[in-house]
Coordinates of C-alpha atoms and ligand atoms in Angstrom, one line a residue:
M1 CA -5.8 82.7 -30.0
T2 CA -2.9 85.9 -30.2
G3 CA -3.6 89.0 -32.7
N4 CA -4.5 92.5 -31.8
V5 CA -7.1 93.9 -29.0
P6 CA -10.4 93.8 -31.6
V7 CA -11.2 97.5 -32.0
T8 CA -15.0 97.9 -32.8
Q9 CA -17.2 100.9 -32.8
S10 CA -20.7 98.9 -32.4
L11 CA -21.9 96.9 -29.0
D12 CA -23.1 94.1 -30.7
D13 CA -19.5 93.3 -31.4
I14 CA -19.1 92.9 -27.2
Y15 CA -22.3 91.9 -25.5
P16 CA -25.0 89.1 -25.4
Q17 CA -27.6 90.3 -27.0
D18 CA -30.1 90.4 -23.9
A19 CA -27.4 92.7 -22.1
L20 CA -27.5 95.0 -25.3
E21 CA -30.1 97.2 -24.0
G22 CA -28.6 97.7 -20.2
Q23 CA -25.5 98.5 -21.4
R24 CA -26.6 100.7 -24.2
K25 CA -28.6 102.8 -21.2
R26 CA -24.3 102.5 -19.2
W27 CA -22.3 103.7 -22.3
S28 CA -24.7 106.8 -23.1
N29 CA -24.7 107.5 -19.4
L30 CA -20.9 106.9 -19.1
L31 CA -20.2 109.4 -22.2
S32 CA -22.3 111.7 -20.8
S33 CA -20.6 112.3 -18.0
F34 CA -17.4 112.3 -18.9
K35 CA -18.6 115.4 -21.1
E36 CA -20.0 116.7 -18.1
A37 CA -16.6 116.0 -15.9
Y38 CA -14.0 117.3 -18.4
G39 CA -15.7 119.6 -20.8
R40 CA -15.2 118.1 -24.0
P41 CA -16.2 113.9 -25.5
A42 CA -14.7 111.3 -24.3
E43 CA -12.7 109.9 -27.1
F44 CA -12.6 106.1 -27.0
V45 CA -12.8 103.5 -24.2
S46 CA -11.0 100.8 -23.0
R47 CA -12.9 98.1 -21.7
S48 CA -12.0 94.9 -19.8
P49 CA -13.9 92.2 -18.7
G50 CA -14.0 90.1 -15.1
R51 CA -13.7 86.0 -15.2
V52 CA -14.6 82.9 -13.7
N53 CA -12.4 80.5 -13.3
L54 CA -14.3 76.5 -13.7
I55 CA -11.5 74.7 -12.7
G56 CA -7.2 74.9 -11.9
E57 CA -7.4 77.1 -8.6
H58 CA -4.4 77.9 -7.0
I59 CA -2.2 76.2 -9.8
D60 CA -1.8 79.6 -12.5
Y61 CA 1.5 80.7 -10.4
S62 CA 2.8 77.6 -10.6
L63 CA 2.6 77.4 -14.3
Y64 CA 0.3 74.6 -14.7
E65 CA -2.9 75.1 -16.8
V66 CA -6.3 76.5 -16.0
I67 CA -9.7 77.1 -17.3
P68 CA -11.2 80.3 -16.7
M69 CA -14.0 82.5 -19.2
A70 CA -14.3 85.6 -18.5
V71 CA -17.8 86.9 -17.5
T72 CA -20.0 89.8 -19.1
A73 CA -19.6 92.2 -16.2
D74 CA -16.7 94.6 -17.2
V75 CA -14.5 97.6 -16.5
L76 CA -14.9 100.5 -18.5
L77 CA -12.3 103.7 -19.4
A78 CA -13.4 106.3 -21.3
V79 CA -10.8 108.3 -22.5
A80 CA -9.9 111.7 -23.7
V81 CA -5.9 112.9 -24.1
S82 CA -4.1 116.2 -25.0
P83 CA -0.5 117.7 -25.5
A84 CA 0.5 119.0 -21.5
N85 CA 2.1 121.7 -21.7
G86 CA 3.4 122.0 -18.6
S87 CA 3.7 118.7 -16.0
P88 CA 1.8 115.3 -17.4
T89 CA -1.5 115.1 -15.3
V90 CA -3.8 112.1 -15.0
R91 CA -7.3 113.2 -14.0
I92 CA -8.8 110.1 -12.9
Q93 CA -13.0 109.7 -11.9
N94 CA -15.6 107.4 -10.8
V95 CA -19.3 107.2 -11.8
Q96 CA -19.3 105.2 -8.1
S97 CA -17.6 108.7 -6.5
D98 CA -18.8 107.9 -3.3
K99 CA -17.1 104.6 -3.1
F100 CA -13.8 106.1 -5.7
A101 CA -13.4 109.2 -4.5
T102 CA -11.4 111.7 -7.5
R103 CA -8.2 111.6 -8.0
S104 CA -5.7 113.1 -10.2
F105 CA -1.8 113.0 -10.2
T106 CA 1.3 113.8 -12.4
I107 CA 3.6 111.7 -14.4
A108 CA 7.6 112.5 -13.9
K109 CA 8.6 113.0 -18.0
D110 CA 10.3 109.6 -18.2
G111 CA 6.8 108.1 -18.0
E112 CA 7.0 106.7 -14.4
V113 CA 4.2 107.0 -11.6
D114 CA 5.2 106.0 -7.8
I115 CA 3.0 103.2 -6.4
D116 CA 2.3 103.1 -2.2
P117 CA 1.2 98.9 -1.8
T118 CA 0.8 100.1 1.4
S119 CA -2.6 101.7 0.5
H120 CA -4.9 99.9 -0.8
E121 CA -6.3 102.6 -3.2
W122 CA -8.3 102.2 -6.3
T123 CA -6.3 104.3 -8.1
N124 CA -3.1 102.0 -8.3
Y125 CA -4.8 99.4 -10.4
F126 CA -4.9 102.3 -12.9
K127 CA -1.2 103.6 -12.2
S128 CA 0.0 99.5 -12.3
G129 CA -1.9 99.2 -15.5
L130 CA 0.2 102.9 -16.4
R131 CA 3.5 101.5 -15.4
G132 CA 3.4 98.4 -17.2
A133 CA 2.1 100.0 -20.0
T134 CA 4.6 102.6 -20.4
Q135 CA 7.8 99.8 -20.5
L136 CA 5.7 98.7 -23.7
L137 CA 5.8 102.0 -25.1
K138 CA 9.4 102.7 -24.5
K139 CA 10.2 99.0 -25.9
H140 CA 8.9 99.6 -29.0
A141 CA 10.0 103.4 -28.8
V142 CA 6.6 105.0 -29.0
S143 CA 7.0 108.9 -28.9
G144 CA 5.1 110.9 -26.6
I145 CA 6.0 108.9 -23.1
G146 CA 5.1 111.4 -20.2
Q147 CA 4.1 114.2 -22.3
L148 CA 0.3 113.8 -22.0
N149 CA -2.2 114.8 -20.1
I150 CA -5.2 112.1 -19.8
D151 CA -8.4 112.1 -18.4
I152 CA -10.6 109.3 -17.2
L153 CA -13.7 108.3 -16.3
A154 CA -14.1 104.7 -14.8
D155 CA -17.3 102.2 -14.5
G156 CA -17.0 99.0 -13.4
T157 CA -20.1 95.9 -12.7
V158 CA -17.3 93.3 -11.3
P159 CA -17.8 93.7 -8.2
A160 CA -14.8 95.0 -5.6
G161 CA -13.3 92.1 -4.0
G162 CA -15.5 89.0 -5.2
G163 CA -13.4 87.2 -6.8
L164 CA -14.3 87.8 -10.0
S165 CA -11.3 89.6 -10.8
S166 CA -12.7 93.2 -10.6
S167 CA -8.9 94.0 -10.0
A168 CA -7.1 91.8 -13.7
A169 CA -10.2 93.9 -15.3
F170 CA -9.4 97.2 -14.0
V171 CA -5.4 96.6 -14.8
C172 CA -6.2 95.3 -18.5
A173 CA -8.5 98.1 -19.1
S174 CA -6.3 100.4 -17.9
A175 CA -2.6 99.3 -19.6
L176 CA -5.1 99.1 -23.0
A177 CA -6.4 103.2 -22.3
V178 CA -2.5 104.1 -22.0
M179 CA -1.4 102.3 -24.9
R180 CA -4.2 103.6 -27.3
A181 CA -3.9 107.2 -25.5
H182 CA -0.2 107.4 -27.2
G183 CA -1.7 106.2 -30.8
Q184 CA -1.4 102.5 -30.6
E185 CA -4.5 101.2 -31.9
T186 CA -3.1 98.1 -32.6
V187 CA -2.4 96.5 -29.1
D188 CA -0.6 92.9 -29.1
K189 CA -3.3 90.3 -26.7
K190 CA -0.4 88.7 -25.6
E191 CA 2.0 91.4 -25.2
L192 CA -1.1 93.2 -23.1
V193 CA -1.5 90.1 -20.9
E194 CA 2.0 89.7 -19.7
L195 CA 2.4 93.5 -19.1
A196 CA -0.8 93.3 -17.0
V197 CA 0.5 89.9 -15.0
V198 CA 3.8 91.7 -13.9
S199 CA 2.7 95.2 -13.3
E200 CA -0.6 94.1 -10.9
R201 CA 1.5 92.6 -8.9
A202 CA 3.1 96.3 -8.0
V203 CA -0.2 96.6 -5.5
G204 CA 1.1 94.4 -3.6
V205 CA -0.3 90.5 -4.4
N206 CA 2.0 88.4 -5.6
S207 CA -0.9 86.6 -8.2
G208 CA -0.6 84.6 -11.0
G209 CA -1.5 85.2 -15.1
M210 CA -4.9 83.7 -14.9
D211 CA -7.0 86.6 -14.3
Q212 CA -5.6 88.8 -17.0
A213 CA -5.5 86.3 -19.3
A214 CA -8.8 85.5 -19.2
S215 CA -9.6 89.2 -19.4
V216 CA -7.7 89.8 -22.4
F217 CA -8.0 86.5 -24.5
S218 CA -11.3 85.5 -23.6
Q219 CA -14.1 85.2 -26.9
R220 CA -17.8 85.1 -26.3
G221 CA -19.7 81.6 -25.9
S222 CA -16.5 79.4 -25.1
A223 CA -14.1 78.7 -22.3
L224 CA -10.2 79.0 -22.3
Y225 CA -7.6 76.6 -21.7
V226 CA -4.1 78.7 -20.6
A227 CA -0.8 77.5 -20.6
F228 CA 1.9 79.6 -19.2
Q229 CA 4.6 77.1 -19.7
P230 CA 7.2 76.8 -22.0
E231 CA 5.4 80.5 -22.6
L232 CA 2.4 81.9 -22.3
S233 CA -0.6 80.9 -24.8
A234 CA -4.5 80.3 -24.5
R235 CA -7.1 78.8 -26.2
T236 CA -11.0 78.7 -26.8
I237 CA -12.7 75.4 -25.8
E238 CA -16.2 74.7 -27.0
F239 CA -18.7 73.2 -24.4
P240 CA -20.0 69.7 -25.1
Q241 CA -23.7 69.5 -26.6
T242 CA -25.4 68.2 -23.4
H243 CA -29.5 67.2 -22.9
T244 CA -29.3 69.7 -20.3
P245 CA -27.1 72.8 -21.5
L246 CA -23.6 73.0 -19.2
T247 CA -25.1 76.4 -17.0
F248 CA -22.6 77.6 -14.3
V249 CA -24.0 79.5 -11.6
I250 CA -22.0 82.0 -9.7
A251 CA -22.7 83.3 -6.0
Q252 CA -21.4 85.7 -3.7
S253 CA -20.5 84.7 0.0
F254 CA -20.4 88.3 0.7
V255 CA -17.7 87.1 2.8
A256 CA -15.4 90.1 1.8
A257 CA -11.7 88.6 0.9
D258 CA -9.4 91.4 1.2
K259 CA -6.3 89.7 -0.7
H260 CA -4.1 92.8 0.6
V261 CA -4.3 92.9 4.2
T262 CA -4.5 88.8 4.0
A263 CA -1.6 88.4 1.7
P264 CA 1.0 87.9 4.0
V265 CA -0.7 84.8 5.8
C266 CA -3.0 84.0 2.6
Y267 CA -2.3 84.4 -1.0
N268 CA 1.4 85.7 -1.1
L269 CA 2.0 82.7 2.0
R270 CA 1.0 79.7 -0.8
V271 CA 2.6 81.6 -3.9
V272 CA 6.0 81.4 -1.4
E273 CA 4.8 78.0 0.1
C274 CA 4.6 76.4 -3.8
T275 CA 8.1 78.3 -4.5
L276 CA 10.1 76.4 -1.7
A277 CA 8.0 73.0 -2.3
A278 CA 9.8 73.3 -5.8
R279 CA 12.8 74.3 -4.6
V280 CA 12.9 71.6 -1.9
L281 CA 11.6 69.1 -4.2
A282 CA 14.6 70.4 -6.5
S283 CA 17.0 69.5 -4.2
I284 CA 16.1 66.4 -3.2
C285 CA 16.2 65.4 -7.1
G286 CA 19.4 66.3 -7.2
L287 CA 19.0 69.2 -9.6
K288 CA 21.0 72.3 -9.2
D289 CA 21.4 75.7 -10.8
L290 CA 17.8 75.7 -13.0
P291 CA 17.3 79.1 -15.0
D292 CA 14.7 81.2 -13.1
D293 CA 11.2 80.9 -15.0
S294 CA 8.2 83.4 -15.3
S295 CA 6.0 82.1 -12.2
P296 CA 6.5 85.4 -9.2
L297 CA 9.1 84.0 -7.4
G298 CA 10.8 82.5 -10.2
F299 CA 10.8 79.3 -9.6
S300 CA 7.4 76.8 -9.6
L301 CA 6.8 73.3 -9.3
R302 CA 6.2 72.8 -13.5
S303 CA 9.9 73.7 -13.7
F304 CA 10.8 71.1 -11.3
H305 CA 8.2 69.4 -12.9
D306 CA 9.9 69.9 -16.4
S307 CA 13.8 69.4 -15.5
Y308 CA 12.6 65.9 -12.8
F309 CA 11.1 64.1 -16.4
K310 CA 14.1 65.8 -18.6
K311 CA 16.6 64.5 -16.7
K312 CA 15.0 61.1 -16.5
G313 CA 15.0 61.7 -20.2
A314 CA 11.4 61.7 -21.0
V315 CA 10.0 62.9 -23.9
G316 CA 6.4 63.2 -23.2
D317 CA 3.7 66.3 -24.2
D318 CA 1.5 63.3 -24.5
V319 CA -1.2 64.3 -22.3
K320 CA -1.3 60.6 -20.7
D321 CA 2.4 60.6 -20.1
F322 CA 1.9 64.4 -18.1
R323 CA -0.9 62.8 -16.1
S324 CA 1.3 60.1 -15.6
Q325 CA 4.1 62.2 -14.5
L326 CA 1.9 63.8 -12.3
D327 CA 1.2 60.7 -10.6
Q328 CA 4.5 60.1 -10.0
L329 CA 5.2 63.6 -8.5
V330 CA 2.6 63.2 -6.0
H331 CA 4.3 59.9 -4.5
I332 CA 7.4 61.7 -4.5
V333 CA 5.9 64.7 -2.1
D334 CA 4.3 61.6 -0.4
N335 CA 8.0 59.9 0.4
Y336 CA 9.9 63.1 0.4
L337 CA 8.0 65.5 1.9
P338 CA 6.2 63.8 4.7
Q339 CA 6.1 66.7 7.4
E340 CA 2.0 67.7 8.0
E341 CA 3.1 70.4 10.3
G342 CA 4.9 71.8 7.9
Y343 CA 8.7 72.7 7.7
T344 CA 10.5 75.8 9.7
R345 CA 13.2 78.5 7.6
Q346 CA 15.9 76.5 9.3
Q347 CA 15.2 72.9 8.4
I348 CA 14.1 74.5 4.3
S349 CA 17.5 76.3 4.3
E350 CA 19.5 73.8 5.4
L351 CA 17.6 71.3 2.9
I352 CA 18.3 74.0 -0.3
G353 CA 21.4 74.5 1.2
T354 CA 21.2 78.2 2.2
S355 CA 21.5 80.5 4.6
I356 CA 18.2 81.4 6.3
D357 CA 18.9 85.2 5.5
E358 CA 19.2 84.5 2.2
L359 CA 16.3 82.6 2.1
E360 CA 14.6 85.4 3.6
K361 CA 15.7 87.9 1.4
R362 CA 15.2 85.9 -1.9
Y363 CA 11.9 85.0 -1.2
M364 CA 10.2 87.1 1.4
T365 CA 10.7 90.0 1.4
K366 CA 9.2 92.3 -1.7
F367 CA 6.2 90.2 -0.6
P368 CA 6.7 89.6 3.5
V369 CA 5.3 87.0 4.7
R370 CA 3.9 85.9 8.5
A371 CA 4.8 82.0 9.2
D372 CA 6.8 80.3 11.5
S373 CA 6.2 76.4 9.6
F374 CA 5.6 76.1 5.4
K375 CA 3.0 73.7 4.5
L376 CA 5.1 72.3 1.7
R377 CA 3.6 68.5 1.0
Q378 CA 0.3 69.9 1.4
R379 CA 0.4 73.2 -1.2
A380 CA 2.4 70.6 -3.0
L381 CA 0.3 67.7 -3.5
H382 CA -3.0 70.4 -4.0
V383 CA -1.1 71.5 -6.9
F384 CA -0.3 68.3 -8.3
G385 CA -3.7 67.2 -8.0
E386 CA -5.9 70.0 -9.4
A387 CA -3.3 69.9 -12.5
V388 CA -4.7 66.1 -13.0
R389 CA -8.0 67.7 -12.8
V390 CA -7.7 70.1 -15.0
L391 CA -6.4 67.4 -17.6
K392 CA -9.3 65.1 -17.0
F393 CA -11.7 68.5 -16.7
M394 CA -10.5 69.3 -20.7
D395 CA -11.1 65.6 -21.5
L396 CA -14.4 65.1 -20.8
L397 CA -14.8 68.8 -22.5
Q398 CA -13.2 67.8 -25.4
S399 CA -14.7 63.6 -25.1
P400 CA -17.5 62.7 -28.4
T401 CA -20.5 64.6 -28.3
P402 CA -23.4 62.1 -25.8
S403 CA -25.2 59.9 -27.9
D404 CA -28.1 59.9 -25.5
D405 CA -29.5 61.2 -22.1
K406 CA -27.5 58.8 -20.3
E407 CA -24.7 59.4 -21.5
S408 CA -24.9 63.3 -21.4
E409 CA -25.7 62.7 -17.5
E410 CA -23.0 61.1 -17.0
L411 CA -20.2 62.8 -18.6
L412 CA -22.2 66.2 -16.2
K413 CA -21.8 63.8 -13.4
S414 CA -18.1 63.6 -14.1
L415 CA -17.4 67.4 -15.0
G416 CA -19.1 68.2 -11.8
N417 CA -17.3 65.5 -9.6
L418 CA -13.9 67.2 -10.4
L419 CA -15.7 70.6 -9.3
N420 CA -16.3 69.1 -5.6
D421 CA -12.8 67.5 -5.9
T422 CA -11.6 70.8 -6.0
Q423 CA -13.6 72.0 -3.5
E424 CA -12.3 69.1 -1.4
S425 CA -8.1 69.8 -1.9
C426 CA -8.5 74.0 -1.5
R427 CA -11.2 73.5 1.6
D428 CA -8.8 71.0 3.5
I429 CA -4.8 71.0 1.7
Y430 CA -5.0 74.1 0.1
E431 CA -6.7 75.9 3.1
C432 CA -8.3 79.0 1.0
S433 CA -11.9 77.7 1.8
C434 CA -14.3 79.4 4.7
P435 CA -17.5 77.8 5.8
E436 CA -19.4 80.4 4.3
L437 CA -18.3 78.9 0.5
D438 CA -18.2 75.7 2.2
E439 CA -22.0 75.7 2.8
L440 CA -23.1 77.2 -0.2
C441 CA -21.3 74.8 -2.0
K442 CA -23.0 72.3 0.2
L443 CA -26.6 73.5 -0.3
A444 CA -26.3 73.6 -4.0
R445 CA -25.4 70.0 -4.3
S446 CA -28.3 69.1 -2.3
A447 CA -30.7 71.0 -4.0
G448 CA -29.2 69.3 -7.3
A449 CA -26.3 71.0 -8.6
Y450 CA -24.2 68.4 -10.2
G451 CA -20.6 70.1 -8.6
S452 CA -19.9 73.5 -6.6
R453 CA -17.0 75.2 -5.7
L454 CA -14.8 78.8 -4.4
T455 CA -13.9 80.1 -7.6
G456 CA -10.6 82.7 -7.5
A457 CA -8.6 82.7 -4.8
G458 CA -10.7 82.1 -2.1
W459 CA -10.6 82.8 1.9
G460 CA -14.4 84.6 0.5
G461 CA -15.3 85.8 -2.3
C462 CA -17.4 84.0 -4.7
S463 CA -18.3 80.5 -5.9
V464 CA -19.0 78.4 -9.6
H465 CA -21.3 75.5 -9.4
L466 CA -22.3 73.4 -12.6
V467 CA -26.2 73.2 -12.1
P468 CA -28.5 71.8 -14.8
Q469 CA -31.1 74.1 -16.4
D470 CA -33.9 72.7 -14.9
K471 CA -32.3 72.9 -11.1
V472 CA -31.1 76.2 -11.3
E473 CA -33.9 77.5 -9.1
A474 CA -33.9 75.2 -7.1
V475 CA -30.1 76.0 -6.0
K476 CA -31.2 79.3 -6.0
K477 CA -34.3 79.1 -3.6
A478 CA -32.0 77.1 -1.5
W479 CA -29.4 79.9 -1.4
E480 CA -31.8 82.4 -0.3
D481 CA -34.2 80.8 2.0
K482 CA -30.9 79.3 3.9
Y483 CA -27.5 80.9 3.2
Y484 CA -28.8 84.6 2.4
N485 CA -32.4 85.6 4.1
K486 CA -30.6 83.8 7.0
R487 CA -27.2 85.7 7.2
F488 CA -27.8 88.5 6.1
P489 CA -32.0 89.6 6.9
D490 CA -31.5 92.9 5.7
M491 CA -30.2 92.5 2.4
D492 CA -32.2 94.4 -0.1
A493 CA -33.7 92.8 -3.0
A494 CA -31.3 94.3 -5.4
K495 CA -28.6 93.0 -3.5
L496 CA -29.5 89.8 -3.8
Q497 CA -30.2 89.8 -7.3
D498 CA -26.5 90.7 -7.4
A499 CA -25.4 87.8 -5.4
I500 CA -26.5 84.9 -7.7
V501 CA -25.7 85.1 -11.4
V502 CA -25.7 82.5 -14.3
S503 CA -23.1 83.3 -16.7
K504 CA -22.4 82.6 -20.5
P505 CA -18.9 83.0 -21.4
G506 CA -18.4 86.5 -22.1
S507 CA -15.9 88.2 -24.8
G508 CA -12.4 89.2 -23.9
S509 CA -10.7 93.1 -23.7
T510 CA -11.9 95.7 -26.4
L511 CA -10.8 99.3 -27.7
F512 CA -14.5 101.2 -28.5
Q513 CA -14.0 104.1 -30.5
V514 CA -16.2 106.9 -29.8
A515 CA -15.1 109.6 -32.1
G516 CA -17.4 110.5 -34.5
R517 CA -20.8 108.4 -32.9
E518 CA -23.6 110.5 -32.4
S519 CA -25.0 107.2 -30.7
L520 CA -24.8 103.7 -29.6
Ligands
LIG601 P1 -10.4 88.0 -6.7 O1 -9.0 89.3 -7.0 O2 -10.5 87.7 -5.6 O3 -10.9 87.5 -8.2 P2 -10.9 90.5 -7.1 O4 -10.0 91.6 -8.3 O5 -12.3 91.9 -7.5 O6 -11.4 89.6 -6.7 P3 -8.9 92.2 -5.7 O7 -7.9 91.3 -6.1 O8 -9.1 92.9 -4.1 O9 -10.8 92.1 -5.6 O10 -9.3 93.8 -6.1 C1 -10.5 94.9 -5.7 C2 -9.4 96.3 -5.8 O11 -9.7 97.1 -7.2 C3 -10.8 97.2 -5.3 O12 -10.8 97.2 -4.3 C4 -10.1 98.3 -5.8 O13 -9.3 98.7 -5.4 C5 -10.7 97.7 -7.3 N1 -11.2 98.0 -7.9 C6 -12.5 97.3 -8.3 N2 -13.6 97.5 -9.3 C7 -13.1 98.7 -9.4 C8 -14.0 99.8 -9.6 N3 -15.2 99.1 -10.5 N4 -13.7 101.1 -9.7 C9 -12.7 101.4 -9.0 N5 -12.0 100.3 -8.3 C10 -12.2 99.1 -8.4
LIG602 C1 -6.3 85.2 -7.6 C2 -5.0 85.2 -8.4 C3 -5.3 84.2 -9.8 C4 -5.0 82.6 -9.0 C5 -6.1 82.8 -8.4 C6 -6.4 81.6 -7.6 O1 -7.4 85.1 -8.3 O2 -5.2 86.7 -9.2 O3 -3.5 84.7 -10.3 O4 -3.6 82.6 -8.1 O5 -6.3 83.8 -7.6 O6 -6.7 80.0 -8.7
LIG603 MG1 -7.9 90.5 -7.4

């Protein structure tokens, strides 16, 4: 899965056949609007898709494996570049100019930009991609940093704040655009993901690496198995042939999950809780002076896991060993982190042998959180349990092709059960669902879905459902009648159509060369 981001001059390389006609119109409109806005043609378009996570929720920042796939919806940035005589300036517009206002800002001579994470501003996502790309350009000693004017027109079809990671699509497309603007036509996928993961955190959410990996590495027709330890890697997974093709249906809850606003009590707090659970477990198990890892706060449950079994002398790269290790860790949590009510700062400081001041400085300052108690037990139990479910899901996907309809039905049911178990864990012990997502899942299951769960961060946003193809219409009808029309009676037909997407796995980031092309 490594290698360079593909460069193309053909939309056929990017979209499936049934999406081409609509995409041609959209791209033509983008390129002509660019010319109108800036009085010159765009030179290239950088493109990165959104993603849906199939399984492995809230475990990427604990450095456990996840299985997402890209969706067809994406972010496009049409770009033209010229040498800056005065202050290098970025002018950026959006085709949805009523929602995302036109901006321009200057870049310092060393290529740096200011990002204010306290303001929820769409161009912060471009700036974070710019910042990450600038660091990579410096690392590669590329010339021209801080010497360019860059004009951009953005067009995104991933619903913003809807759980399909429009943010990572935006940051990856931005970083890719900045690399290409500086003459880099070959951009290493892994370097792009690594820079996008770190730079997206500048907007204030201390997220893991799944979204950016899915956006960059994905390939049309396959899901992606992403690993973060010992280093970032990804490989495609084919879906098995079943009597009714494996169909994933995505449904919006239309509950806006504003991760920035809720970060101190939701997302960023979960990252702190998992990190502190790892610290406390390491301390209880006598593991000292462990090195920092690549997780957001520098120490993860996965590092605790690896160090614990290394100390015990286990070799175990074997999947069976790995699963039994995770089961053993569940017992350790059960025995050594018994407090259902959570742990106070005082208790945690004592357990890991540090002061409260140190604890706050190290884990709660850059990304502040608001909590009196930290639910270490529940968070660790979710993470270890979910990591096991990912392994089981992967095993099922790789099992031999079912020989008859009965076996095939069994396989789909088993996959679905794992999705349902994830939803239960997210709802009850990780506490990242909401009543609306729970309801969408319940309705889908009653109408024939094999399995249903939230996808992405949760607390609103999106859900994903494994549905037999002949039940898709029944599931849609159940949602329309009992969820959308009931909760949002004024919703127009277009919005309702956007609410439900039957998604095939899409392709990852691409650079599209416009120069010299007359038509698309
Ligand atoms: P999740 O992270 O839950 O999967 P998400 O990535 O869509 O969902 P956020 O991380 O909150 O949600 O990011 C949404 C933000 O990304 C928007 O508020 C906006 O600032 C920016 N964004 C997304 N799409 C666009 C777009 N088409 N044009 C401009 N800005 C966009
Ligand atoms: C958000 C984050 C990801 C991941 C998911 C939950 O989408 O950006 O890194 O943590 O939530 O699985
Ligand atoms: Mg996001």
